[in-house]
Structure formats: C-alpha cells, structure tokens
Coordinates of C-alpha atoms in Angstrom, one line a residue:
Chain A
X682 CA 37.7 86.6 44.3
X683 CA 35.0 84.5 46.2
X684 CA 36.4 81.3 47.8
X685 CA 33.0 79.7 49.4
X686 CA 31.3 81.8 52.0
X687 CA 32.9 83.6 55.0
X688 CA 31.8 82.2 57.9
X689 CA 29.7 84.5 59.9
X690 CA 31.4 83.7 63.4
X691 CA 34.5 84.6 61.6
X692 CA 32.9 87.7 60.2
X693 CA 31.4 88.5 63.7
X694 CA 35.3 87.9 64.9
X695 CA 36.9 90.0 62.8
X696 CA 34.3 93.0 63.2
X697 CA 34.9 92.5 67.3
X698 CA 38.9 92.7 66.6
X699 CA 38.5 95.8 64.7
X700 CA 36.6 97.4 67.2
X701 CA 39.2 96.3 70.0
X702 CA 41.9 97.9 67.5
X703 CA 39.5 100.8 67.4
X704 CA 38.8 101.0 71.3
X705 CA 42.4 102.6 72.5
X706 CA 42.3 105.2 70.1
X707 CA 38.9 106.2 70.5
X708 CA 39.5 106.4 74.5
X709 CA 42.6 108.7 73.9
X710 CA 40.8 110.8 71.6
X711 CA 37.7 111.1 74.6
X712 CA 40.3 112.0 77.3
X713 CA 41.8 114.7 75.1
X714 CA 38.6 116.3 75.1
X715 CA 38.3 116.6 78.7
X716 CA 39.6 119.5 81.2
X717 CA 42.3 117.9 83.5
X718 CA 40.7 118.9 86.6
X719 CA 37.4 116.8 85.7
X720 CA 39.8 113.8 85.2
X721 CA 41.7 114.2 88.2
X722 CA 38.4 113.8 90.0
X723 CA 37.1 110.9 88.1
X724 CA 38.0 109.5 84.9
X725 CA 34.8 107.9 84.4
X726 CA 34.0 111.5 83.5
X727 CA 35.0 110.6 80.1
X728 CA 32.1 108.9 79.2
X729 CA 29.9 112.1 79.5
X730 CA 29.7 115.9 79.0
X731 CA 31.4 118.4 79.4
X732 CA 33.8 118.2 76.8
X733 CA 36.4 121.1 76.1
X734 CA 39.1 122.1 73.7
X735 CA 41.3 123.4 76.5
X736 CA 44.0 120.6 75.8
X737 CA 44.4 121.8 72.3
X738 CA 44.4 125.1 73.1
X739 CA 47.3 124.9 75.6
X740 CA 49.1 122.4 73.0
X741 CA 48.5 125.2 70.3
X742 CA 50.0 128.1 72.6
X743 CA 53.2 126.2 73.3
X744 CA 54.6 126.4 70.0
X745 CA 57.3 123.7 70.9
X746 CA 55.3 121.0 69.3
X747 CA 55.2 123.2 65.9
X748 CA 59.3 123.4 65.9
X749 CA 59.3 119.4 66.4
X750 CA 57.2 118.7 63.8
X751 CA 59.1 121.2 61.7
X752 CA 62.1 119.2 62.7
X753 CA 60.3 116.1 61.8
X754 CA 59.2 117.4 58.2
X755 CA 62.4 118.6 57.1
X756 CA 64.5 115.6 58.5
X757 CA 61.6 113.2 56.7
X758 CA 61.7 115.2 53.3
X759 CA 65.6 115.4 53.2
X760 CA 66.1 111.9 54.0
X761 CA 63.4 111.2 51.2
X762 CA 64.9 113.3 49.0
X763 CA 68.8 111.9 49.3
X764 CA 67.4 108.0 49.2
X765 CA 65.7 108.9 46.0
X766 CA 68.6 110.7 44.2
X767 CA 71.6 108.6 45.6
X768 CA 69.6 105.2 44.8
X769 CA 68.2 106.1 41.2
X770 CA 71.7 106.7 40.5
X771 CA 73.3 104.0 42.1
X772 CA 70.4 101.7 40.9
X773 CA 70.6 102.9 37.0
X774 CA 74.6 102.3 37.7
X775 CA 74.4 99.0 38.9
X776 CA 71.9 98.0 36.5
X777 CA 73.0 99.3 33.4
X778 CA 76.5 100.2 33.1
X779 CA 79.7 98.6 33.1
X780 CA 82.6 100.0 35.3
X781 CA 85.5 98.2 37.5
X782 CA 84.7 96.2 40.3
X783 CA 80.7 96.5 39.8
X784 CA 80.2 92.9 41.0
X785 CA 82.1 92.8 44.2
X786 CA 80.9 96.6 44.9
X787 CA 77.1 95.2 44.4
X788 CA 77.4 92.4 46.8
X789 CA 79.1 94.5 49.3
X790 CA 75.9 96.9 49.3
X791 CA 73.7 93.8 49.1
X792 CA 75.8 92.0 52.6
X793 CA 75.0 95.8 53.8
X794 CA 71.1 94.7 54.2
X795 CA 71.9 92.3 56.9
X796 CA 73.6 94.9 58.8
X797 CA 71.3 96.4 61.6
X798 CA 71.1 99.8 63.4
X799 CA 72.3 98.3 66.6
X800 CA 76.1 96.8 64.9
X801 CA 76.8 100.6 63.7
X802 CA 75.0 103.0 66.0
X803 CA 77.8 103.8 68.7
X804 CA 80.7 104.1 66.3
X805 CA 78.2 106.3 64.4
X806 CA 77.4 108.7 67.3
X807 CA 81.3 108.7 68.3
X808 CA 81.9 109.9 64.2
X809 CA 79.4 112.6 64.7
X810 CA 80.5 113.7 68.2
X811 CA 84.3 113.8 66.7
X812 CA 83.2 116.3 64.1
X813 CA 80.9 118.3 66.5
X814 CA 77.7 117.5 64.2
X815 CA 75.2 116.6 66.7
X816 CA 72.1 118.3 66.9
X817 CA 72.1 119.2 63.1
X818 CA 69.6 118.2 60.6
X819 CA 72.8 116.5 58.7
X820 CA 73.1 114.2 61.4
X821 CA 69.8 113.2 61.9
X822 CA 69.3 112.7 58.1
X823 CA 72.9 111.3 56.8
X824 CA 72.3 107.8 58.5
X825 CA 69.2 107.0 57.1
X826 CA 70.6 107.9 53.5
X827 CA 72.8 104.8 53.9
X828 CA 70.5 102.0 54.0
X829 CA 71.2 99.6 50.9
X830 CA 67.5 98.7 50.5
X831 CA 66.5 101.6 48.0
X832 CA 69.7 101.0 45.6
X833 CA 68.6 97.2 46.1
X834 CA 65.1 98.5 45.0
X835 CA 66.3 100.5 41.9
X836 CA 68.6 98.1 40.6
X837 CA 66.1 95.5 40.3
X838 CA 63.5 98.0 38.9
X839 CA 66.5 99.7 36.3
X840 CA 67.0 95.8 35.2
X841 CA 63.3 95.1 34.7
X842 CA 63.1 98.1 31.9
X843 CA 63.8 96.7 28.7
X844 CA 67.3 97.6 27.2
X845 CA 66.3 98.7 23.6
X846 CA 65.0 101.5 25.0
X847 CA 67.9 103.5 26.4
X848 CA 70.1 101.6 22.9
X849 CA 67.6 103.5 20.7
X850 CA 68.5 106.8 22.6
X851 CA 72.3 105.6 22.7
X852 CA 72.3 105.4 18.6
X853 CA 71.0 109.3 18.4
X854 CA 73.7 110.0 20.7
X855 CA 72.3 111.2 23.6
X856 CA 74.7 111.2 27.0
X857 CA 74.7 108.8 29.2
X858 CA 73.5 111.5 32.0
X859 CA 70.8 112.4 29.5
X860 CA 69.6 109.3 28.8
X861 CA 69.0 108.7 32.8
X862 CA 67.2 112.3 33.3
X863 CA 65.2 112.1 30.3
X864 CA 64.2 108.5 29.2
X865 CA 65.0 106.1 32.3
X866 CA 64.0 108.1 35.4
X867 CA 60.3 109.0 34.2
X868 CA 59.7 105.4 33.6
X869 CA 60.8 104.4 37.7
X870 CA 58.1 106.8 39.0
X871 CA 56.2 103.6 40.4
X872 CA 59.2 102.6 41.9
X873 CA 60.0 106.3 43.3
X874 CA 56.7 106.5 44.7
X875 CA 57.1 103.1 46.7
X876 CA 60.7 104.1 47.9
X877 CA 59.4 107.3 48.9
X878 CA 56.5 106.3 50.9
X879 CA 58.5 103.7 52.4
X880 CA 61.7 106.1 53.5
X881 CA 59.3 109.1 54.4
X882 CA 57.3 106.8 57.1
X883 CA 60.6 105.2 58.3
X884 CA 62.1 108.6 58.8
X885 CA 59.1 110.0 60.8
X886 CA 58.7 107.5 63.3
X887 CA 62.4 106.6 63.6
X888 CA 62.7 107.1 67.3
X889 CA 66.2 105.9 68.6
X890 CA 68.9 107.8 66.7
X891 CA 67.0 110.9 67.1
X892 CA 66.8 110.3 70.9
X893 CA 71.0 109.7 70.8
X894 CA 71.9 112.3 68.3
X895 CA 69.4 115.6 69.2
X896 CA 70.0 116.0 72.8
X897 CA 68.9 119.9 72.3
X898 CA 65.3 120.3 73.0
X899 CA 65.1 122.6 69.8
X900 CA 66.4 119.9 67.6
X901 CA 64.3 117.2 68.7
X902 CA 62.0 115.5 66.1
X903 CA 58.3 115.0 67.0
X904 CA 58.9 111.4 68.1
X905 CA 61.3 112.5 70.4
X906 CA 59.9 115.6 72.0
X907 CA 56.6 113.5 72.5
X908 CA 58.6 111.2 74.7
X909 CA 60.3 113.8 76.4
X910 CA 56.9 115.0 77.7
X911 CA 55.7 111.9 78.5
X912 CA 58.2 110.8 81.6
X913 CA 56.0 112.4 84.5
X914 CA 52.9 110.9 83.6
X915 CA 52.0 108.6 86.5
X916 CA 50.3 111.5 88.1
X917 CA 46.7 112.0 86.4
X918 CA 47.6 115.5 86.3
X919 CA 48.0 116.6 82.9
X920 CA 46.4 113.6 81.2
X921 CA 44.1 115.2 78.9
X922 CA 47.1 117.6 77.8
X923 CA 49.1 114.5 77.3
X924 CA 46.4 112.9 75.4
X925 CA 45.9 115.8 73.3
X926 CA 49.3 115.8 72.1
X927 CA 49.1 112.0 71.0
X928 CA 46.1 113.2 68.9
X929 CA 47.9 115.7 67.6
X930 CA 51.2 113.8 66.8
X931 CA 49.1 110.8 65.2
X932 CA 46.1 112.3 63.7
X933 CA 47.9 113.9 60.7
X934 CA 49.7 110.7 59.9
X935 CA 46.5 108.6 60.2
X936 CA 44.6 111.3 57.7
X937 CA 47.7 110.9 54.9
X938 CA 47.1 107.1 55.6
X939 CA 43.8 107.5 54.5
X940 CA 44.4 109.5 51.6
X941 CA 47.5 107.1 50.2
X942 CA 46.4 104.0 52.0
X943 CA 46.9 102.0 48.4
X944 CA 50.2 103.4 47.7
X945 CA 51.3 102.5 51.2
X946 CA 50.0 99.4 51.7
X947 CA 51.6 98.6 48.1
X948 CA 54.8 99.8 49.1
X949 CA 55.2 98.1 52.7
X950 CA 54.2 94.7 51.0
X951 CA 56.3 95.3 47.9
X952 CA 59.3 96.4 50.1
X953 CA 58.8 93.4 52.6
X954 CA 57.9 90.9 50.0
X955 CA 61.6 91.4 48.1
Chain B
X701 CA 48.7 104.7 15.5
X702 CA 47.3 104.2 11.7
X703 CA 46.3 107.1 9.6
X704 CA 45.1 107.3 5.9
X705 CA 48.6 108.4 5.2
X706 CA 50.5 106.2 7.1
X707 CA 53.5 104.2 5.3
X708 CA 53.2 100.7 4.5
X709 CA 54.9 98.8 7.4
X710 CA 58.8 98.2 7.1
X711 CA 59.9 95.0 7.4
X712 CA 61.0 94.5 11.2
X713 CA 64.8 95.3 11.8
X714 CA 67.2 92.9 12.6
X715 CA 68.4 92.6 16.0
X716 CA 70.7 95.4 16.4
X717 CA 74.3 93.9 16.5
X718 CA 75.3 93.8 20.5
X719 CA 77.4 96.1 21.4
X720 CA 79.7 94.9 24.3
X721 CA 79.9 98.3 26.4
X722 CA 83.1 99.1 27.8
X723 CA 83.9 99.3 31.6
X724 CA 85.0 102.9 32.2
X725 CA 86.0 104.5 35.3
X726 CA 83.5 107.5 34.2
X727 CA 80.3 105.0 34.7
X728 CA 81.6 104.7 38.6
X729 CA 80.4 108.3 38.8
X730 CA 76.9 107.1 39.1
X731 CA 77.5 105.0 42.1
X732 CA 79.9 107.0 43.7
X733 CA 77.6 109.1 45.7
X734 CA 75.7 106.6 47.3
X735 CA 78.6 104.4 47.8
X736 CA 80.4 107.2 49.7
X737 CA 77.4 107.8 52.2
X738 CA 77.7 103.6 52.4
X739 CA 81.1 103.7 53.2
X740 CA 80.9 106.6 55.9
X741 CA 77.6 105.6 57.6
X742 CA 77.5 102.1 57.3
X743 CA 80.9 100.3 56.3
X744 CA 83.4 102.3 58.8
X745 CA 80.7 102.3 61.7
X746 CA 80.4 98.6 61.3
X747 CA 84.4 98.2 61.6
X748 CA 85.0 100.6 63.8
X749 CA 82.0 99.3 65.9
X750 CA 83.3 95.6 66.2
X751 CA 87.0 97.0 67.1
X752 CA 85.3 98.8 69.9
X753 CA 83.7 96.0 71.2
X754 CA 87.2 94.7 71.9
X755 CA 88.3 97.9 73.9
X756 CA 87.5 99.3 77.3
X757 CA 87.6 103.5 77.6
X758 CA 89.3 104.9 80.6
X759 CA 88.6 107.9 82.3
X760 CA 91.0 110.2 79.9
X761 CA 88.8 108.8 76.8
X762 CA 91.6 106.9 75.4
X763 CA 90.4 103.4 74.3
X764 CA 92.6 100.1 75.8
X765 CA 92.5 96.9 73.6
X766 CA 91.1 94.2 75.9
X767 CA 90.5 91.5 73.7
X768 CA 87.7 89.2 74.1
X769 CA 87.4 90.3 77.5
X770 CA 84.1 92.3 77.0
X771 CA 82.3 89.2 75.7
X772 CA 83.3 87.0 78.4
X773 CA 82.3 89.6 80.9
X774 CA 78.5 89.9 79.0
X775 CA 78.1 86.0 79.2
X776 CA 78.9 86.2 83.2
X777 CA 76.8 89.5 83.3
X778 CA 73.5 88.1 85.0
X779 CA 71.8 91.2 83.6
X780 CA 73.1 90.7 80.1
X781 CA 72.0 87.2 80.3
X782 CA 68.4 88.2 81.6
X783 CA 68.0 90.5 78.6
X784 CA 68.9 87.9 76.0
X785 CA 66.1 85.4 77.7
X786 CA 63.5 88.4 77.9
X787 CA 64.6 89.4 74.1
X788 CA 63.6 85.5 72.9
X789 CA 60.5 85.4 75.3
X790 CA 59.3 88.7 73.8
X791 CA 59.6 87.1 70.6
X792 CA 58.1 84.0 71.3
X793 CA 55.3 86.0 72.6
X794 CA 54.8 88.3 69.6
X795 CA 56.0 86.4 66.3
X796 CA 53.6 83.5 66.8
X797 CA 50.6 85.4 67.0
X798 CA 51.5 88.4 64.5
X799 CA 51.4 85.4 62.1
X800 CA 48.2 83.4 63.5
X801 CA 46.3 86.5 63.7
X802 CA 47.9 88.3 60.5
X803 CA 46.8 84.9 58.5
X804 CA 43.6 84.6 60.0
X805 CA 42.8 88.2 59.3
X806 CA 44.3 87.9 55.6
X807 CA 41.9 84.9 54.7
X808 CA 38.8 86.9 56.0
X809 CA 39.3 89.9 54.3
X810 CA 40.7 88.9 50.8
X811 CA 37.7 89.9 49.2
X812 CA 36.8 92.9 47.1
X813 CA 34.0 94.3 49.3
X814 CA 33.6 97.6 50.5
X815 CA 33.2 96.0 54.5
X816 CA 36.6 94.0 53.6
X817 CA 38.3 97.0 52.4
X818 CA 37.4 99.2 55.7
X819 CA 38.4 96.6 58.0
X820 CA 41.8 96.3 56.4
X821 CA 42.5 100.0 56.9
X822 CA 41.5 99.6 60.3
X823 CA 43.8 96.8 61.1
X824 CA 46.5 98.6 58.8
X825 CA 46.4 102.1 60.5
X826 CA 48.2 101.6 63.4
X827 CA 51.2 100.5 61.8
X828 CA 52.0 104.4 60.4
X829 CA 52.0 105.5 64.1
X830 CA 55.2 106.1 65.5
X831 CA 56.3 104.5 68.7
X832 CA 56.1 107.3 71.1
X833 CA 52.1 108.1 70.1
X834 CA 51.6 103.7 70.7
X835 CA 53.1 103.8 73.6
X836 CA 51.6 106.9 75.3
X837 CA 48.2 105.0 74.0
X838 CA 48.8 102.0 75.7
X839 CA 50.5 103.1 78.9
X840 CA 47.1 105.0 79.3
X841 CA 45.0 101.5 78.3
X842 CA 47.1 99.7 81.2
X843 CA 47.1 102.7 83.9
X844 CA 45.8 100.9 87.0
X845 CA 43.9 104.3 88.4
X846 CA 41.6 105.2 85.6
X847 CA 42.9 103.5 82.4
X848 CA 40.9 101.8 79.9
X849 CA 41.2 98.4 81.1
X850 CA 40.8 99.6 84.6
X851 CA 37.6 101.3 84.2
X852 CA 36.0 98.4 82.0
X853 CA 37.7 95.7 84.5
X854 CA 35.3 97.7 87.5
X855 CA 32.5 98.1 85.3
X856 CA 32.6 94.2 85.2
X857 CA 32.8 94.0 89.1
X858 CA 36.6 93.0 89.3
X859 CA 39.9 94.6 90.8
X860 CA 41.9 96.6 88.3
X861 CA 45.7 95.1 87.9
X862 CA 48.3 97.3 87.5
X863 CA 50.0 95.3 84.1
X864 CA 53.0 97.3 83.8
X865 CA 54.2 96.9 87.5
X866 CA 53.7 93.5 88.0
X867 CA 56.6 91.0 86.8
X868 CA 54.9 88.5 85.2
X869 CA 52.4 91.0 83.4
X870 CA 54.7 93.5 82.0
X871 CA 56.2 91.6 79.3
X872 CA 52.9 90.4 77.5
X873 CA 51.5 93.6 78.0
X874 CA 54.1 95.3 75.8
X875 CA 53.5 91.8 73.4
X876 CA 49.8 93.0 73.4
X877 CA 51.1 96.6 72.6
X878 CA 53.6 95.5 69.8
X879 CA 50.7 93.4 68.2
X880 CA 48.8 96.0 67.9
X881 CA 51.0 98.0 66.5
X882 CA 52.4 95.6 64.1
X883 CA 49.4 93.4 62.6
X884 CA 49.2 95.6 59.8
X885 CA 52.2 93.8 58.2
X886 CA 51.9 90.3 58.1
X887 CA 48.0 90.6 57.3
X888 CA 49.3 93.1 54.4
X889 CA 52.0 90.2 53.6
X890 CA 49.5 87.4 53.5
X891 CA 46.6 89.4 51.3
X892 CA 49.6 89.6 48.8
X893 CA 50.5 86.1 48.9
X894 CA 46.5 85.1 48.6
X895 CA 46.2 86.7 45.7
X896 CA 48.7 85.1 44.0
X897 CA 47.2 81.6 44.5
X898 CA 46.0 80.5 41.0
X899 CA 42.2 80.6 40.9
X900 CA 41.8 77.3 38.4
X901 CA 43.0 75.4 42.1
X902 CA 40.1 76.9 43.8
X903 CA 37.5 75.9 41.0
X904 CA 39.0 72.5 40.9
X905 CA 38.7 72.1 44.7
X906 CA 35.1 73.1 44.2
X907 CA 34.5 70.7 41.5
X908 CA 35.7 68.1 43.9
X909 CA 33.1 69.3 46.5
X910 CA 35.9 70.0 48.5
X911 CA 35.3 71.2 52.2
X912 CA 35.9 74.8 53.2
X913 CA 38.3 73.0 55.7
X914 CA 40.3 70.8 52.9
X915 CA 40.6 73.6 50.8
X916 CA 42.7 76.1 53.4
X917 CA 44.8 72.9 54.2
X918 CA 45.3 71.3 51.0
X919 CA 45.3 74.4 48.7
X920 CA 45.7 77.7 50.6
X921 CA 48.1 76.9 53.2
X922 CA 50.7 75.0 51.0
X923 CA 50.5 77.7 48.3
X924 CA 51.3 80.4 50.7
X925 CA 54.0 78.2 52.5
X926 CA 57.0 80.7 51.3
X927 CA 55.2 83.8 52.5
X928 CA 54.6 82.2 55.9
X929 CA 58.2 81.7 56.3
X930 CA 58.9 84.8 55.2
X931 CA 56.6 86.5 57.5
X932 CA 58.3 84.7 60.6
X933 CA 61.9 85.7 59.9
X934 CA 60.9 89.3 59.0
X935 CA 58.9 89.5 62.2
X936 CA 62.0 87.7 64.1
X937 CA 64.2 90.1 62.7
X938 CA 61.7 93.4 63.9
X939 CA 60.6 92.1 67.3
X940 CA 64.4 91.0 68.1
X941 CA 65.3 95.1 68.0
X942 CA 62.5 95.6 70.7
X943 CA 63.6 99.1 72.5
X944 CA 60.9 101.9 72.4
X945 CA 58.3 99.8 73.9
X946 CA 59.7 99.0 77.4
X947 CA 61.9 102.0 77.2
X948 CA 58.9 104.6 77.1
X949 CA 56.6 101.9 79.0
X950 CA 58.6 100.4 82.0
X951 CA 61.8 101.7 81.5
X952 CA 62.8 97.8 81.8
X953 CA 61.1 97.3 85.0
X954 CA 60.0 96.0 87.1
X955 CA 63.1 94.4 88.1
X956 CA 64.4 93.7 84.7
X957 CA 61.5 91.5 83.6
X958 CA 61.0 93.6 80.2
X959 CA 64.7 95.2 79.6
X960 CA 65.6 94.0 76.1
X961 CA 69.1 93.9 74.5
X962 CA 68.8 96.9 72.7
X963 CA 67.7 98.6 75.9
X964 CA 70.9 97.1 77.5
X965 CA 73.1 98.4 74.6
X966 CA 71.6 101.9 75.0
X967 CA 71.6 102.1 78.9
X968 CA 75.4 100.8 79.0
X969 CA 76.6 102.8 76.0
X970 CA 74.5 106.4 76.8
X971 CA 73.7 106.3 80.7
X972 CA 77.2 104.7 82.0
X973 CA 79.5 105.4 78.7
X974 CA 80.8 102.0 78.8
X975 CA 81.0 102.2 74.9
X976 CA 83.2 99.1 74.6
X977 CA 80.9 96.9 76.8
X978 CA 78.0 98.4 75.0
X979 CA 79.2 97.6 71.6
X980 CA 80.3 93.9 72.5
X981 CA 76.4 93.7 73.3
X982 CA 75.6 95.0 70.1
X983 CA 77.9 92.7 68.1
X984 CA 76.2 89.8 70.3
X985 CA 72.6 90.8 68.6
X986 CA 74.0 91.6 65.2
X987 CA 75.0 88.1 65.1
X988 CA 71.4 86.7 66.3
X989 CA 70.1 89.2 63.3
X990 CA 72.4 87.7 60.9
X991 CA 71.3 84.1 61.5
X992 CA 67.8 85.2 60.8
X993 CA 69.0 87.1 57.9
X994 CA 70.4 84.3 56.4
X995 CA 67.5 81.8 56.9
X996 CA 65.4 84.7 55.3
X997 CA 67.8 84.9 52.2
X998 CA 67.9 80.9 51.9
X999 CA 63.8 81.1 52.0
X1000 CA 63.6 84.3 49.3
X1001 CA 66.4 83.0 47.0
X1002 CA 64.4 79.1 47.3
X1003 CA 61.2 81.2 46.3
X1004 CA 62.9 82.6 43.1
X1005 CA 64.2 79.4 42.1
X1006 CA 60.5 78.0 41.6

C-alpha cells in the first residue's frame, strides 16, 4: 500500500530508533564474550579483542540451566496442550450444543476475562499449600489452564463455521464426539495455532506464579532461575557470566520468533484485538 | 470437479428442515472439563480472596474476621498510598508514550518493502523476551559503573548518573525499560488497524490534492480511532500490573520510589505473611483493573455495532 511517500526524516528517525532498540542486546552479547577478569579491570575492553567463550563453557558445565529450561519446556508445552484441549471442547460446546444453563455459564466464563491474576493468586497459593502441591508441574501448569481467553476465542471460531458442515455429518449418523474430532476440529487449526503460540509465549515468560509456587531450586522455571542468579550482581565480578545467561535465555526464543514471526504477530494482534 | 461422466446438476435441494436441537445434560460433558478447572482455579480463589481480605491471621494460622478493617488500614497506610501513586505515575509515564510511539512506528512501517519488514521485526522482537532477561539487560545499561549509558556518557565527556539509585530517575528508567520491552504490541495493533482503512478514502484524498498532514488528521486518525482507544485501555490494564521490572531492578527502592501495588501485595503476602492485608490490597487493584476492563468492553462492543 502506498499512501504518499514517507518523509526521509521519518525514515531516518525510525532507523535511529531501531538502532537504539538493538543497542542493549548487542552490548549484552559483547559482554558475554569477555573474560570476567578483563571486565573487572575495564568495561571499555568490550570494544576490542580478546573475546572468549569461557562464560558459555561455565554455563554449560553447570547443568542447572538445562534443568530450568527443561522445566520451562514441560510447563509451557503442558499448559499449551491443556488450554488447547479444554478450550476446543468448551468452545464447541458453547458454540454448537444446547444444554441446561448454557447462556448463564458462558456469561460467567466471559466475566472471568476481567479477573486479574492478583485478585486470585493468594487464595490459589493457599489452596496448593493445603494439598502440599507446590513445587510440582501440576501446580505450575494448572492455573494457566483456567484462563477464559481460549474458550472465548474458540467459541467465536466455532460459531463462524457454517452449520451445514456438521449437520450433513449428523444426517449420516455420526456421533457428536466423532463430528467434533473428525469434521470440525481440523477446520479450527488456524485458531489452534494462534491460541497455542499465544499460550506458549505467556507460559514461557510467566514470572509471578512460578516465583511464588516453585521454591525448590530444582523446580524453578527459566525465568525464576535466571532471576535467582541476578540478585548479587552489583559487583562486576561475574558480569560476563550473567550476560552469557541472558543471551542463553533470550536467544532461543528470539530465534523461534524469527522463524515464526508472521504467526506470532498475527496471534498477538488477533488475540488482543478481539 | 466436472468430468465427462459427471451427472447433470441436480436441482439445489431446499433448505433442510431446521431441527431444534434438544437441550441435554449429555452435551454439558463438552464444557465440564474446562468449567471444573475454571471453578477450582478462578471462581473459588476469587471468592476466597475476597473473604480473606476481611480477615486477619494470627500466630496459630487461624483467620479472624475483621470486616473492613484491612481496607481502612490500607487507606491510612502511607506506604500503600505511595504504591498507588507510583502505579499511576508509571502508567502515566508509559501508556501515552507506548501509544504515540507505537502509532508513529506503524505509520512509517505500514508498507510492503523488505526494509519495513526488517524494522517491524526489530521493534517487535524484544516483546518475546521474558521480564527476567529484559531487566538483566537493562540493569546493565543503567549500571553507573561501566554500564552502557555510563560508557556513552563518559565518551561524551559527562559524569555517569546512577539512574536506579536516584529517587527521581529510577521510575523513568523503569518506564524506559518497559517501553523498550512492550512497544511491539501497540505497533502491531496499529498496523492491523491501518490495513483496514479503505483505500478509496486515500484515493479520493489524493484526487483532492490533500496534503500529507490533512490526510493523516482527516482520514487516517479518525479511521483508527477505536484501535487507539483499545491500545490505551489494554496498556493501562497491562501496566497497572507492573511487578517484575521494579522487583528485579530496584526492589522497590530507593526509598519506595518505584514500589508499585503488585510488589506491595507480594511483599505483604509472602515476605510478611499478612495474607488478609495483602488480599485487601489485591482487591483494591482488582477494582481499578475492573474499571479499565469495563471501559474496554464499552469500546469494543461499540466497535461491533458499526
């Protein structure tokens, strides 16, 4: 689309802003490639050789980070799978089926959209304490599955699929569950992708709930693990090592973003714009 | 698919008779799994949280009902009032900037060139990082001794400033960090809105020899008015929930200058174990967010009408 030509000054400003956006990341990457001793002597040494992979060697030798990444993967994938299954079933139910109390239940679910995490987190914490379930994957995954957003999205999506499609299958005598699994579900793949990406990113980046629920170092997710190692970093000692951690924690998700950016941007725009 | 052997087209059948589906309890089974999780993880905790906010725990772990005492105490607690002020101040620093910069970026980058695509990627990329990585990066930028800003200041002949240790500069520093982190979402929302503006409006404007500025203020901005409201409200709701940045960058300091409501809830609840008091603060925040969410609902339902 071409709506007049953009002013060169505007383009220059945006390019300058883009450089500002990238600068902190470049700085961190450079620091992570410096020996800690050299940084202690002079942070300006960032701008010239020698560079080293020593910090990454220590990071990989540690092993703890891999445990945290593993936890983050289990929690994020588990939550995503849970949200997709629960939301698809409920979305189909609310969009297509008649049952007692349907309207009222759907309104209650929609009202849930307005409840922020802060309003429920203390009681949630007490509930998991009461059944001694903190520091388990279930405790880390389950709260995220209650978010009403997925149900809302899937209900809208199922409503938009023409009714003739499943009515034809119903005339053939297929069962409800079969129609759902074989006929309708394959049609919702774009919505599943949107919801899946959105849930995965949210789960991967979640900080508050894992911080409260996972108190055992072995159950930390990556966000909490990285946070726990940043606490004593006023001393420049270990700066390069910390930055190697930041690069290691940030880079995989940035690479995933570069591959899937079209879908991620669509998912985020679609999710927020509704 | 037409083949040589295809049968002559059958007459289009009349609409199949509308069969009114019977409301059955069996159909409920599809929504029961979600509703169970929803009830256990959201409805019950919400009710319990509201009840907790009217109680005070004692040393034996039993809760005593104290009515509205927690709320009265909150509104007399200078630290809580300061966190409310800090939260509003932070929202004021970030939300207008996010909306304005997001819109400016979208206006410049709304074109199908390779360069625009690369720049869009750059501006959205930081959004996928977790708050822990973002704060790690930015603490290092603001580090008075050897941080990125300090190095640049020194190179320009100035004296480095300890942003995060300065009462007046700490919150703006957290705001800058947040804008860097969150700018992708408003940009993407505005880009999506700009794609929806009917092209013939622009063609008509071009025929009238309208200037760039007239086109922007008379056509583009009115057309994306609702998205603008939506961005404002979404960002207000999001930024009201500020927590990770100050918790990881300043611990709420110096002298409470960067302590937001959520950090107050966290520390009251999990550092001092005053769960009733923390719950009361959480309910105050809930009401604030609810008001913003109601505004969002009004805006988005008005959008569907037209």
